[in-house]
Amino acid sequence: GADILGMYPNSSHPVHPIVKFLGRLALRRAAALFAVSNYTAEKVRELGVEKHKIKVFPNGVDYHKFRRLKVRKAELLNRYHVQHHDAAILLTVSQFNQRKGIDTAINIVRDLKEAGHNIIYLIIGSGEAEADMIGLIEKYDLKDRVFILKGIDDETLIQFYNISDVFLLLSRQASDVNVEGFGIVFLEANACGLPVVAGNSGGIPDAVADGKSGFLVDPLDTQQIREKIIYLLQHPAEAKQMGEYGRKRVETNYNWPKITQDMLVHLNGIVKKT
């Protein structure tokens, strides 16, 4: 696999011009190219690669690992010093950078709190924007509502997916090449039966079935985002149905054995033609 972002003329990625030239040449001369989303496939086509050479194969999820579990919610929250055990839980799992839209999510949590909604927001991850996030939490006096959790292993992460009510990630497109290529965390959340609210950017629409496994939203439209969150919290039966649909969708379309088999069939077809 390779990151194609540095191949673009206007890319801010630190790639030597010779490496950039050779990379684009290699892409054009390849017998076949696999992209993780339709968005990524389109970006590859823009680099001059013939359309028939490009095939979309998404990322997959181990749905035997990411699954519904019975979790002692209060015990888990106490372990990480999280207050308000009776509150609805919004969850983000992400690197902390400006493109992820966590700042927008914190602003929305402030609005929801002021409107009287009993919620907490858990943010799992780490990254360069952590100081900015802490600044917003302190500015809006949300230290008892927004919690940054770091060093979370997969076993514990799956438990957090299972106790949450909505998975929220408002990724936005900083530029044509600074964007989500896919969005595997949405599939992880769905595999655990959790509905999602996702920023409609980059390759994320491939990962989220809008209105079925969750909602795609304009990552800058705070009113729309609030409405979707409130809808899921106030309609638990529909939210559960979305989570169940997302789980079945992962089992059917995003399991690694199926994806691997599809890749092998495609590669065998290419080999037979050469």
PDB file of C-alpha atoms in Angstrom:
ATOM      1  CA  GLY A   1       0.000   0.000   0.000  1.00  0.00           C
ATOM      2  CA  ALA A   2       1.046   3.603  -0.512  1.00  0.00           C
ATOM      3  CA  ASP A   3      -0.141   7.082   0.411  1.00  0.00           C
ATOM      4  CA  ILE A   4      -1.032   8.939  -2.783  1.00  0.00           C
ATOM      5  CA  LEU A   5      -1.380  12.356  -1.149  1.00  0.00           C
ATOM      6  CA  GLY A   6       2.236  13.297  -1.684  1.00  0.00           C
ATOM      7  CA  MET A   7       1.887  12.692  -5.421  1.00  0.00           C
ATOM      8  CA  TYR A   8      -0.256  15.780  -5.959  1.00  0.00           C
ATOM      9  CA  PRO A   9       1.395  18.969  -7.248  1.00  0.00           C
ATOM     10  CA  ASN A  10      -0.285  21.083  -4.546  1.00  0.00           C
ATOM     11  CA  SER A  11       0.334  18.632  -1.726  1.00  0.00           C
ATOM     12  CA  SER A  12       1.762  19.931   1.536  1.00  0.00           C
ATOM     13  CA  HIS A  13       3.246  16.501   2.265  1.00  0.00           C
ATOM     14  CA  PRO A  14       7.064  16.653   2.422  1.00  0.00           C
ATOM     15  CA  VAL A  15       7.882  14.562  -0.646  1.00  0.00           C
ATOM     16  CA  HIS A  16      10.982  15.185  -2.768  1.00  0.00           C
ATOM     17  CA  PRO A  17      10.052  16.223  -6.348  1.00  0.00           C
ATOM     18  CA  ILE A  18      11.914  13.250  -7.821  1.00  0.00           C
ATOM     19  CA  VAL A  19      10.090  10.836  -5.513  1.00  0.00           C
ATOM     20  CA  LYS A  20       6.807  12.533  -6.411  1.00  0.00           C
ATOM     21  CA  PHE A  21       7.534  12.184 -10.137  1.00  0.00           C
ATOM     22  CA  LEU A  22       8.550   8.531  -9.827  1.00  0.00           C
ATOM     23  CA  GLY A  23       5.523   7.784  -7.679  1.00  0.00           C
ATOM     24  CA  ARG A  24       3.115   9.199 -10.240  1.00  0.00           C
ATOM     25  CA  LEU A  25       4.928   7.333 -13.005  1.00  0.00           C
ATOM     26  CA  ALA A  26       4.637   4.063 -11.063  1.00  0.00           C
ATOM     27  CA  LEU A  27       0.919   4.616 -10.538  1.00  0.00           C
ATOM     28  CA  ARG A  28       0.334   5.138 -14.248  1.00  0.00           C
ATOM     29  CA  ARG A  29       2.344   2.068 -15.225  1.00  0.00           C
ATOM     30  CA  ALA A  30       0.842  -0.296 -12.644  1.00  0.00           C
ATOM     31  CA  ALA A  31      -1.212  -3.197 -13.991  1.00  0.00           C
ATOM     32  CA  ALA A  32      -3.798  -2.689 -11.251  1.00  0.00           C
ATOM     33  CA  LEU A  33      -4.470  -0.321  -8.378  1.00  0.00           C
ATOM     34  CA  PHE A  34      -6.626  -0.923  -5.319  1.00  0.00           C
ATOM     35  CA  ALA A  35      -8.364   2.008  -3.601  1.00  0.00           C
ATOM     36  CA  VAL A  36     -10.099   1.885  -0.208  1.00  0.00           C
ATOM     37  CA  SER A  37     -13.010   4.112  -1.300  1.00  0.00           C
ATOM     38  CA  ASN A  38     -14.633   5.647  -4.334  1.00  0.00           C
ATOM     39  CA  TYR A  39     -13.230   9.013  -3.289  1.00  0.00           C
ATOM     40  CA  THR A  40      -9.689   7.629  -3.215  1.00  0.00           C
ATOM     41  CA  ALA A  41     -10.262   5.965  -6.581  1.00  0.00           C
ATOM     42  CA  GLU A  42     -11.279   9.306  -8.065  1.00  0.00           C
ATOM     43  CA  LYS A  43      -8.153  10.990  -6.672  1.00  0.00           C
ATOM     44  CA  VAL A  44      -6.037   8.266  -8.302  1.00  0.00           C
ATOM     45  CA  ARG A  45      -7.804   8.847 -11.617  1.00  0.00           C
ATOM     46  CA  GLU A  46      -6.931  12.536 -11.341  1.00  0.00           C
ATOM     47  CA  LEU A  47      -3.264  11.515 -11.319  1.00  0.00           C
ATOM     48  CA  GLY A  48      -3.651  10.138 -14.821  1.00  0.00           C
ATOM     49  CA  VAL A  49      -4.355   6.486 -14.061  1.00  0.00           C
ATOM     50  CA  GLU A  50      -6.732   4.766 -16.462  1.00  0.00           C
ATOM     51  CA  LYS A  51     -10.113   4.066 -14.893  1.00  0.00           C
ATOM     52  CA  HIS A  52     -10.182   0.368 -15.797  1.00  0.00           C
ATOM     53  CA  LYS A  53      -7.010  -0.244 -13.755  1.00  0.00           C
ATOM     54  CA  ILE A  54      -8.576   0.957 -10.508  1.00  0.00           C
ATOM     55  CA  LYS A  55     -10.680  -1.281  -8.294  1.00  0.00           C
ATOM     56  CA  VAL A  56     -12.218  -0.309  -4.955  1.00  0.00           C
ATOM     57  CA  PHE A  57     -11.641  -2.717  -2.076  1.00  0.00           C
ATOM     58  CA  PRO A  58     -12.642  -1.236   1.293  1.00  0.00           C
ATOM     59  CA  ASN A  59     -10.960  -1.736   4.614  1.00  0.00           C
ATOM     60  CA  GLY A  60     -12.435  -4.480   6.736  1.00  0.00           C
ATOM     61  CA  VAL A  61     -13.215  -5.096  10.391  1.00  0.00           C
ATOM     62  CA  ASP A  62     -12.775  -8.196  12.522  1.00  0.00           C
ATOM     63  CA  TYR A  63     -16.425  -8.445  13.550  1.00  0.00           C
ATOM     64  CA  HIS A  64     -15.659 -11.394  15.830  1.00  0.00           C
ATOM     65  CA  LYS A  65     -13.524  -8.997  17.873  1.00  0.00           C
ATOM     66  CA  PHE A  66     -15.651  -5.860  17.517  1.00  0.00           C
ATOM     67  CA  ARG A  67     -19.041  -7.085  18.705  1.00  0.00           C
ATOM     68  CA  ARG A  68     -21.848  -6.529  21.171  1.00  0.00           C
ATOM     69  CA  LEU A  69     -20.851  -7.196  24.773  1.00  0.00           C
ATOM     70  CA  LYS A  70     -22.432  -6.910  28.176  1.00  0.00           C
ATOM     71  CA  VAL A  71     -20.381  -4.270  29.982  1.00  0.00           C
ATOM     72  CA  ARG A  72     -20.635  -2.950  33.519  1.00  0.00           C
ATOM     73  CA  LYS A  73     -21.068   0.674  32.535  1.00  0.00           C
ATOM     74  CA  ALA A  74     -20.626   2.299  35.942  1.00  0.00           C
ATOM     75  CA  GLU A  75     -17.549   0.216  36.696  1.00  0.00           C
ATOM     76  CA  LEU A  76     -15.916   1.159  33.375  1.00  0.00           C
ATOM     77  CA  LEU A  77     -16.692   4.862  33.779  1.00  0.00           C
ATOM     78  CA  ASN A  78     -15.449   4.876  37.376  1.00  0.00           C
ATOM     79  CA  ARG A  79     -12.161   3.339  36.236  1.00  0.00           C
ATOM     80  CA  TYR A  80     -11.541   6.420  34.088  1.00  0.00           C
ATOM     81  CA  HIS A  81     -13.007   8.935  36.551  1.00  0.00           C
ATOM     82  CA  VAL A  82     -15.940   9.767  34.294  1.00  0.00           C
ATOM     83  CA  GLN A  83     -18.910  11.388  36.020  1.00  0.00           C
ATOM     84  CA  HIS A  84     -22.676  11.348  35.323  1.00  0.00           C
ATOM     85  CA  HIS A  85     -23.251   7.628  34.854  1.00  0.00           C
ATOM     86  CA  ASP A  86     -26.917   8.255  34.000  1.00  0.00           C
ATOM     87  CA  ALA A  87     -26.056  10.487  31.036  1.00  0.00           C
ATOM     88  CA  ALA A  88     -26.254   9.575  27.364  1.00  0.00           C
ATOM     89  CA  ILE A  89     -22.788   8.987  25.921  1.00  0.00           C
ATOM     90  CA  LEU A  90     -21.348  10.454  22.736  1.00  0.00           C
ATOM     91  CA  LEU A  91     -18.102   8.780  21.673  1.00  0.00           C
ATOM     92  CA  THR A  92     -15.289   9.812  19.340  1.00  0.00           C
ATOM     93  CA  VAL A  93     -12.292   7.605  18.524  1.00  0.00           C
ATOM     94  CA  SER A  94      -9.733   9.542  16.545  1.00  0.00           C
ATOM     95  CA  GLN A  95      -6.372  11.181  16.216  1.00  0.00           C
ATOM     96  CA  PHE A  96      -6.492  14.689  17.605  1.00  0.00           C
ATOM     97  CA  ASN A  97      -5.991  17.046  14.673  1.00  0.00           C
ATOM     98  CA  GLN A  98      -7.960  19.940  13.244  1.00  0.00           C
ATOM     99  CA  ARG A  99      -9.390  17.922  10.354  1.00  0.00           C
ATOM    100  CA  LYS A 100     -11.258  15.563  12.690  1.00  0.00           C
ATOM    101  CA  GLY A 101     -13.767  18.212  13.760  1.00  0.00           C
ATOM    102  CA  ILE A 102     -13.496  17.493  17.480  1.00  0.00           C
ATOM    103  CA  ASP A 103     -13.637  21.238  18.139  1.00  0.00           C
ATOM    104  CA  THR A 104     -17.041  21.349  16.445  1.00  0.00           C
ATOM    105  CA  ALA A 105     -18.198  18.389  18.525  1.00  0.00           C
ATOM    106  CA  ILE A 106     -17.161  20.105  21.768  1.00  0.00           C
ATOM    107  CA  ASN A 107     -19.115  23.205  20.745  1.00  0.00           C
ATOM    108  CA  ILE A 108     -22.157  21.033  20.071  1.00  0.00           C
ATOM    109  CA  VAL A 109     -21.848  19.359  23.474  1.00  0.00           C
ATOM    110  CA  ARG A 110     -21.843  22.821  25.049  1.00  0.00           C
ATOM    111  CA  ASP A 111     -25.029  23.700  23.148  1.00  0.00           C
ATOM    112  CA  LEU A 112     -26.717  20.440  24.118  1.00  0.00           C
ATOM    113  CA  LYS A 113     -25.785  20.893  27.768  1.00  0.00           C
ATOM    114  CA  GLU A 114     -27.149  24.447  27.768  1.00  0.00           C
ATOM    115  CA  ALA A 115     -30.363  23.143  26.200  1.00  0.00           C
ATOM    116  CA  GLY A 116     -30.793  20.774  29.140  1.00  0.00           C
ATOM    117  CA  HIS A 117     -29.652  17.489  27.613  1.00  0.00           C
ATOM    118  CA  ASN A 118     -27.952  15.100  30.033  1.00  0.00           C
ATOM    119  CA  ILE A 119     -24.946  13.932  28.008  1.00  0.00           C
ATOM    120  CA  ILE A 120     -21.250  13.254  28.326  1.00  0.00           C
ATOM    121  CA  TYR A 121     -18.702  13.190  25.523  1.00  0.00           C
ATOM    122  CA  LEU A 122     -15.827  10.707  25.555  1.00  0.00           C
ATOM    123  CA  ILE A 123     -12.875  11.334  23.234  1.00  0.00           C
ATOM    124  CA  ILE A 124     -10.445   8.436  22.817  1.00  0.00           C
ATOM    125  CA  GLY A 125      -7.115   9.073  21.125  1.00  0.00           C
ATOM    126  CA  SER A 126      -4.171  11.463  21.131  1.00  0.00           C
ATOM    127  CA  GLY A 127      -2.527  14.010  18.878  1.00  0.00           C
ATOM    128  CA  GLU A 128      -1.305  17.502  18.163  1.00  0.00           C
ATOM    129  CA  ALA A 129      -4.624  19.272  18.784  1.00  0.00           C
ATOM    130  CA  GLU A 130      -5.014  18.048  22.372  1.00  0.00           C
ATOM    131  CA  ALA A 131      -4.026  21.386  23.919  1.00  0.00           C
ATOM    132  CA  ASP A 132      -6.623  23.188  21.798  1.00  0.00           C
ATOM    133  CA  MET A 133      -9.275  20.680  22.844  1.00  0.00           C
ATOM    134  CA  ILE A 134      -8.444  21.122  26.518  1.00  0.00           C
ATOM    135  CA  GLY A 135      -8.641  24.879  26.017  1.00  0.00           C
ATOM    136  CA  LEU A 136     -12.172  24.596  24.630  1.00  0.00           C
ATOM    137  CA  ILE A 137     -13.255  22.254  27.423  1.00  0.00           C
ATOM    138  CA  GLU A 138     -12.029  24.738  30.022  1.00  0.00           C
ATOM    139  CA  LYS A 139     -13.441  27.751  28.159  1.00  0.00           C
ATOM    140  CA  TYR A 140     -16.943  26.267  28.104  1.00  0.00           C
ATOM    141  CA  ASP A 141     -16.700  24.772  31.610  1.00  0.00           C
ATOM    142  CA  LEU A 142     -17.203  21.230  30.344  1.00  0.00           C
ATOM    143  CA  LYS A 143     -14.684  19.406  32.524  1.00  0.00           C
ATOM    144  CA  ASP A 144     -17.478  17.301  34.019  1.00  0.00           C
ATOM    145  CA  ARG A 145     -19.005  16.574  30.590  1.00  0.00           C
ATOM    146  CA  VAL A 146     -16.120  16.084  28.154  1.00  0.00           C
ATOM    147  CA  PHE A 147     -13.406  13.534  28.936  1.00  0.00           C
ATOM    148  CA  ILE A 148     -10.207  12.837  26.996  1.00  0.00           C
ATOM    149  CA  LEU A 149      -9.138   9.208  27.402  1.00  0.00           C
ATOM    150  CA  LYS A 150      -5.683   8.124  26.269  1.00  0.00           C
ATOM    151  CA  GLY A 151      -3.830   4.818  26.214  1.00  0.00           C
ATOM    152  CA  ILE A 152      -6.988   2.775  25.646  1.00  0.00           C
ATOM    153  CA  ASP A 153      -6.334  -0.765  24.393  1.00  0.00           C
ATOM    154  CA  ASP A 154      -8.633  -2.549  21.937  1.00  0.00           C
ATOM    155  CA  GLU A 155     -10.372  -4.619  24.592  1.00  0.00           C
ATOM    156  CA  THR A 156     -11.316  -1.513  26.544  1.00  0.00           C
ATOM    157  CA  LEU A 157     -12.158   0.396  23.362  1.00  0.00           C
ATOM    158  CA  ILE A 158     -14.729  -2.251  22.469  1.00  0.00           C
ATOM    159  CA  GLN A 159     -16.270  -1.837  25.919  1.00  0.00           C
ATOM    160  CA  PHE A 160     -16.589   1.915  25.348  1.00  0.00           C
ATOM    161  CA  TYR A 161     -18.259   1.306  21.992  1.00  0.00           C
ATOM    162  CA  ASN A 162     -20.747  -0.909  23.801  1.00  0.00           C
ATOM    163  CA  ILE A 163     -21.731   1.542  26.533  1.00  0.00           C
ATOM    164  CA  SER A 164     -22.087   4.529  24.201  1.00  0.00           C
ATOM    165  CA  ASP A 165     -25.271   5.814  22.587  1.00  0.00           C
ATOM    166  CA  VAL A 166     -23.910   7.608  19.506  1.00  0.00           C
ATOM    167  CA  PHE A 167     -20.563   7.468  17.727  1.00  0.00           C
ATOM    168  CA  LEU A 168     -19.627  10.963  16.541  1.00  0.00           C
ATOM    169  CA  LEU A 169     -16.829  11.957  14.166  1.00  0.00           C
ATOM    170  CA  LEU A 170     -17.200  15.176  12.181  1.00  0.00           C
ATOM    171  CA  SER A 171     -14.230  14.880   9.857  1.00  0.00           C
ATOM    172  CA  ARG A 172     -14.017  17.760   7.407  1.00  0.00           C
ATOM    173  CA  GLN A 173     -12.114  18.263   4.198  1.00  0.00           C
ATOM    174  CA  ALA A 174      -9.158  20.597   4.730  1.00  0.00           C
ATOM    175  CA  SER A 175      -8.198  20.287   1.053  1.00  0.00           C
ATOM    176  CA  ASP A 176      -8.544  17.848  -1.839  1.00  0.00           C
ATOM    177  CA  VAL A 177      -5.693  15.800  -0.396  1.00  0.00           C
ATOM    178  CA  ASN A 178      -6.133  16.420   3.358  1.00  0.00           C
ATOM    179  CA  VAL A 179      -9.208  14.339   3.952  1.00  0.00           C
ATOM    180  CA  GLU A 180     -10.431  10.973   5.250  1.00  0.00           C
ATOM    181  CA  GLY A 181      -9.684   8.226   2.735  1.00  0.00           C
ATOM    182  CA  PHE A 182     -12.261   5.884   4.269  1.00  0.00           C
ATOM    183  CA  GLY A 183     -13.322   5.762   7.933  1.00  0.00           C
ATOM    184  CA  ILE A 184     -12.831   2.385   9.561  1.00  0.00           C
ATOM    185  CA  VAL A 185     -13.881   3.611  13.026  1.00  0.00           C
ATOM    186  CA  PHE A 186     -17.454   3.953  11.769  1.00  0.00           C
ATOM    187  CA  LEU A 187     -17.437   0.266  10.890  1.00  0.00           C
ATOM    188  CA  GLU A 188     -15.941  -0.636  14.278  1.00  0.00           C
ATOM    189  CA  ALA A 189     -18.732   1.292  15.992  1.00  0.00           C
ATOM    190  CA  ASN A 190     -21.387  -0.347  13.798  1.00  0.00           C
ATOM    191  CA  ALA A 191     -19.901  -3.784  14.451  1.00  0.00           C
ATOM    192  CA  CYS A 192     -20.537  -3.122  18.141  1.00  0.00           C
ATOM    193  CA  GLY A 193     -24.143  -2.154  17.388  1.00  0.00           C
ATOM    194  CA  LEU A 194     -23.576   1.593  17.708  1.00  0.00           C
ATOM    195  CA  PRO A 195     -25.225   4.091  15.299  1.00  0.00           C
ATOM    196  CA  VAL A 196     -22.989   6.847  13.935  1.00  0.00           C
ATOM    197  CA  VAL A 197     -23.115  10.530  13.034  1.00  0.00           C
ATOM    198  CA  ALA A 198     -20.401  11.155  10.461  1.00  0.00           C
ATOM    199  CA  GLY A 199     -18.971  14.132   8.622  1.00  0.00           C
ATOM    200  CA  ASN A 200     -19.823  13.792   4.943  1.00  0.00           C
ATOM    201  CA  SER A 201     -16.345  14.194   3.472  1.00  0.00           C
ATOM    202  CA  GLY A 202     -13.754  12.198   1.543  1.00  0.00           C
ATOM    203  CA  GLY A 203     -14.307   8.446   1.587  1.00  0.00           C
ATOM    204  CA  ILE A 204     -16.603   8.426   4.624  1.00  0.00           C
ATOM    205  CA  PRO A 205     -19.820   7.986   2.561  1.00  0.00           C
ATOM    206  CA  ASP A 206     -18.543   4.524   1.603  1.00  0.00           C
ATOM    207  CA  ALA A 207     -18.281   3.571   5.287  1.00  0.00           C
ATOM    208  CA  VAL A 208     -21.677   4.916   6.394  1.00  0.00           C
ATOM    209  CA  ALA A 209     -25.054   3.964   4.927  1.00  0.00           C
ATOM    210  CA  ASP A 210     -26.867   7.274   5.387  1.00  0.00           C
ATOM    211  CA  GLY A 211     -30.155   6.854   7.222  1.00  0.00           C
ATOM    212  CA  LYS A 212     -29.506   3.138   7.755  1.00  0.00           C
ATOM    213  CA  SER A 213     -26.316   2.624   9.808  1.00  0.00           C
ATOM    214  CA  GLY A 214     -26.243   6.246  10.940  1.00  0.00           C
ATOM    215  CA  PHE A 215     -26.355   9.743   9.506  1.00  0.00           C
ATOM    216  CA  LEU A 216     -24.051  11.642   7.183  1.00  0.00           C
ATOM    217  CA  VAL A 217     -23.951  15.343   8.042  1.00  0.00           C
ATOM    218  CA  ASP A 218     -22.318  18.511   6.821  1.00  0.00           C
ATOM    219  CA  PRO A 219     -19.394  18.649   9.295  1.00  0.00           C
ATOM    220  CA  LEU A 220     -19.769  22.439   9.594  1.00  0.00           C
ATOM    221  CA  ASP A 221     -23.569  22.553   9.984  1.00  0.00           C
ATOM    222  CA  THR A 222     -23.955  22.511  13.761  1.00  0.00           C
ATOM    223  CA  GLN A 223     -27.749  22.705  13.648  1.00  0.00           C
ATOM    224  CA  GLN A 224     -28.007  19.622  11.440  1.00  0.00           C
ATOM    225  CA  ILE A 225     -25.533  17.743  13.632  1.00  0.00           C
ATOM    226  CA  ARG A 226     -27.427  18.623  16.814  1.00  0.00           C
ATOM    227  CA  GLU A 227     -30.702  17.493  15.235  1.00  0.00           C
ATOM    228  CA  LYS A 228     -29.294  14.097  14.255  1.00  0.00           C
ATOM    229  CA  ILE A 229     -27.759  13.507  17.684  1.00  0.00           C
ATOM    230  CA  ILE A 230     -30.977  14.489  19.453  1.00  0.00           C
ATOM    231  CA  TYR A 231     -33.016  12.286  17.115  1.00  0.00           C
ATOM    232  CA  LEU A 232     -30.926   9.223  17.957  1.00  0.00           C
ATOM    233  CA  LEU A 233     -31.057   9.945  21.687  1.00  0.00           C
ATOM    234  CA  GLN A 234     -34.818  10.505  21.657  1.00  0.00           C
ATOM    235  CA  HIS A 235     -35.588   7.516  19.425  1.00  0.00           C
ATOM    236  CA  PRO A 236     -33.707   4.613  21.047  1.00  0.00           C
ATOM    237  CA  ALA A 237     -35.602   1.957  19.075  1.00  0.00           C
ATOM    238  CA  GLU A 238     -34.571   3.519  15.761  1.00  0.00           C
ATOM    239  CA  ALA A 239     -31.029   4.028  17.039  1.00  0.00           C
ATOM    240  CA  LYS A 240     -30.836   0.359  17.999  1.00  0.00           C
ATOM    241  CA  GLN A 241     -32.175  -0.631  14.579  1.00  0.00           C
ATOM    242  CA  MET A 242     -29.483   1.460  12.886  1.00  0.00           C
ATOM    243  CA  GLY A 243     -26.803  -0.177  15.002  1.00  0.00           C
ATOM    244  CA  GLU A 244     -28.129  -3.633  14.132  1.00  0.00           C
ATOM    245  CA  TYR A 245     -28.240  -2.774  10.427  1.00  0.00           C
ATOM    246  CA  GLY A 246     -24.671  -1.501  10.663  1.00  0.00           C
ATOM    247  CA  ARG A 247     -23.576  -4.733  12.319  1.00  0.00           C
ATOM    248  CA  LYS A 248     -25.136  -6.871   9.563  1.00  0.00           C
ATOM    249  CA  ARG A 249     -23.612  -4.602   6.913  1.00  0.00           C
ATOM    250  CA  VAL A 250     -20.153  -5.102   8.393  1.00  0.00           C
ATOM    251  CA  GLU A 251     -20.627  -8.870   8.559  1.00  0.00           C
ATOM    252  CA  THR A 252     -21.750  -8.992   4.922  1.00  0.00           C
ATOM    253  CA  ASN A 253     -19.579  -6.429   3.143  1.00  0.00           C
ATOM    254  CA  TYR A 254     -16.646  -5.474   5.351  1.00  0.00           C
ATOM    255  CA  ASN A 255     -15.263  -8.745   6.667  1.00  0.00           C
ATOM    256  CA  TRP A 256     -11.638  -9.472   5.825  1.00  0.00           C
ATOM    257  CA  PRO A 257     -12.137 -13.019   4.434  1.00  0.00           C
ATOM    258  CA  LYS A 258     -14.603 -11.698   1.831  1.00  0.00           C
ATOM    259  CA  ILE A 259     -12.440  -8.704   0.927  1.00  0.00           C
ATOM    260  CA  THR A 260      -9.325 -10.868   0.639  1.00  0.00           C
ATOM    261  CA  GLN A 261     -11.116 -13.418  -1.532  1.00  0.00           C
ATOM    262  CA  ASP A 262     -12.462 -10.679  -3.809  1.00  0.00           C
ATOM    263  CA  MET A 263      -8.941  -9.276  -4.155  1.00  0.00           C
ATOM    264  CA  LEU A 264      -7.513 -12.682  -5.082  1.00  0.00           C
ATOM    265  CA  VAL A 265     -10.188 -13.263  -7.712  1.00  0.00           C
ATOM    266  CA  HIS A 266      -9.483  -9.841  -9.208  1.00  0.00           C
ATOM    267  CA  LEU A 267      -5.710 -10.399  -9.204  1.00  0.00           C
ATOM    268  CA  ASN A 268      -6.070 -13.845 -10.787  1.00  0.00           C
ATOM    269  CA  GLY A 269      -8.112 -12.274 -13.553  1.00  0.00           C
ATOM    270  CA  ILE A 270      -5.377  -9.725 -14.197  1.00  0.00           C
ATOM    271  CA  VAL A 271      -2.665 -12.403 -14.245  1.00  0.00           C
ATOM    272  CA  LYS A 272      -4.614 -14.455 -16.793  1.00  0.00           C
ATOM    273  CA  LYS A 273      -4.791 -11.439 -19.109  1.00  0.00           C
ATOM    274  CA  THR A 274      -1.013 -10.844 -19.039  1.00  0.00           C
TER     275      THR A 274
END
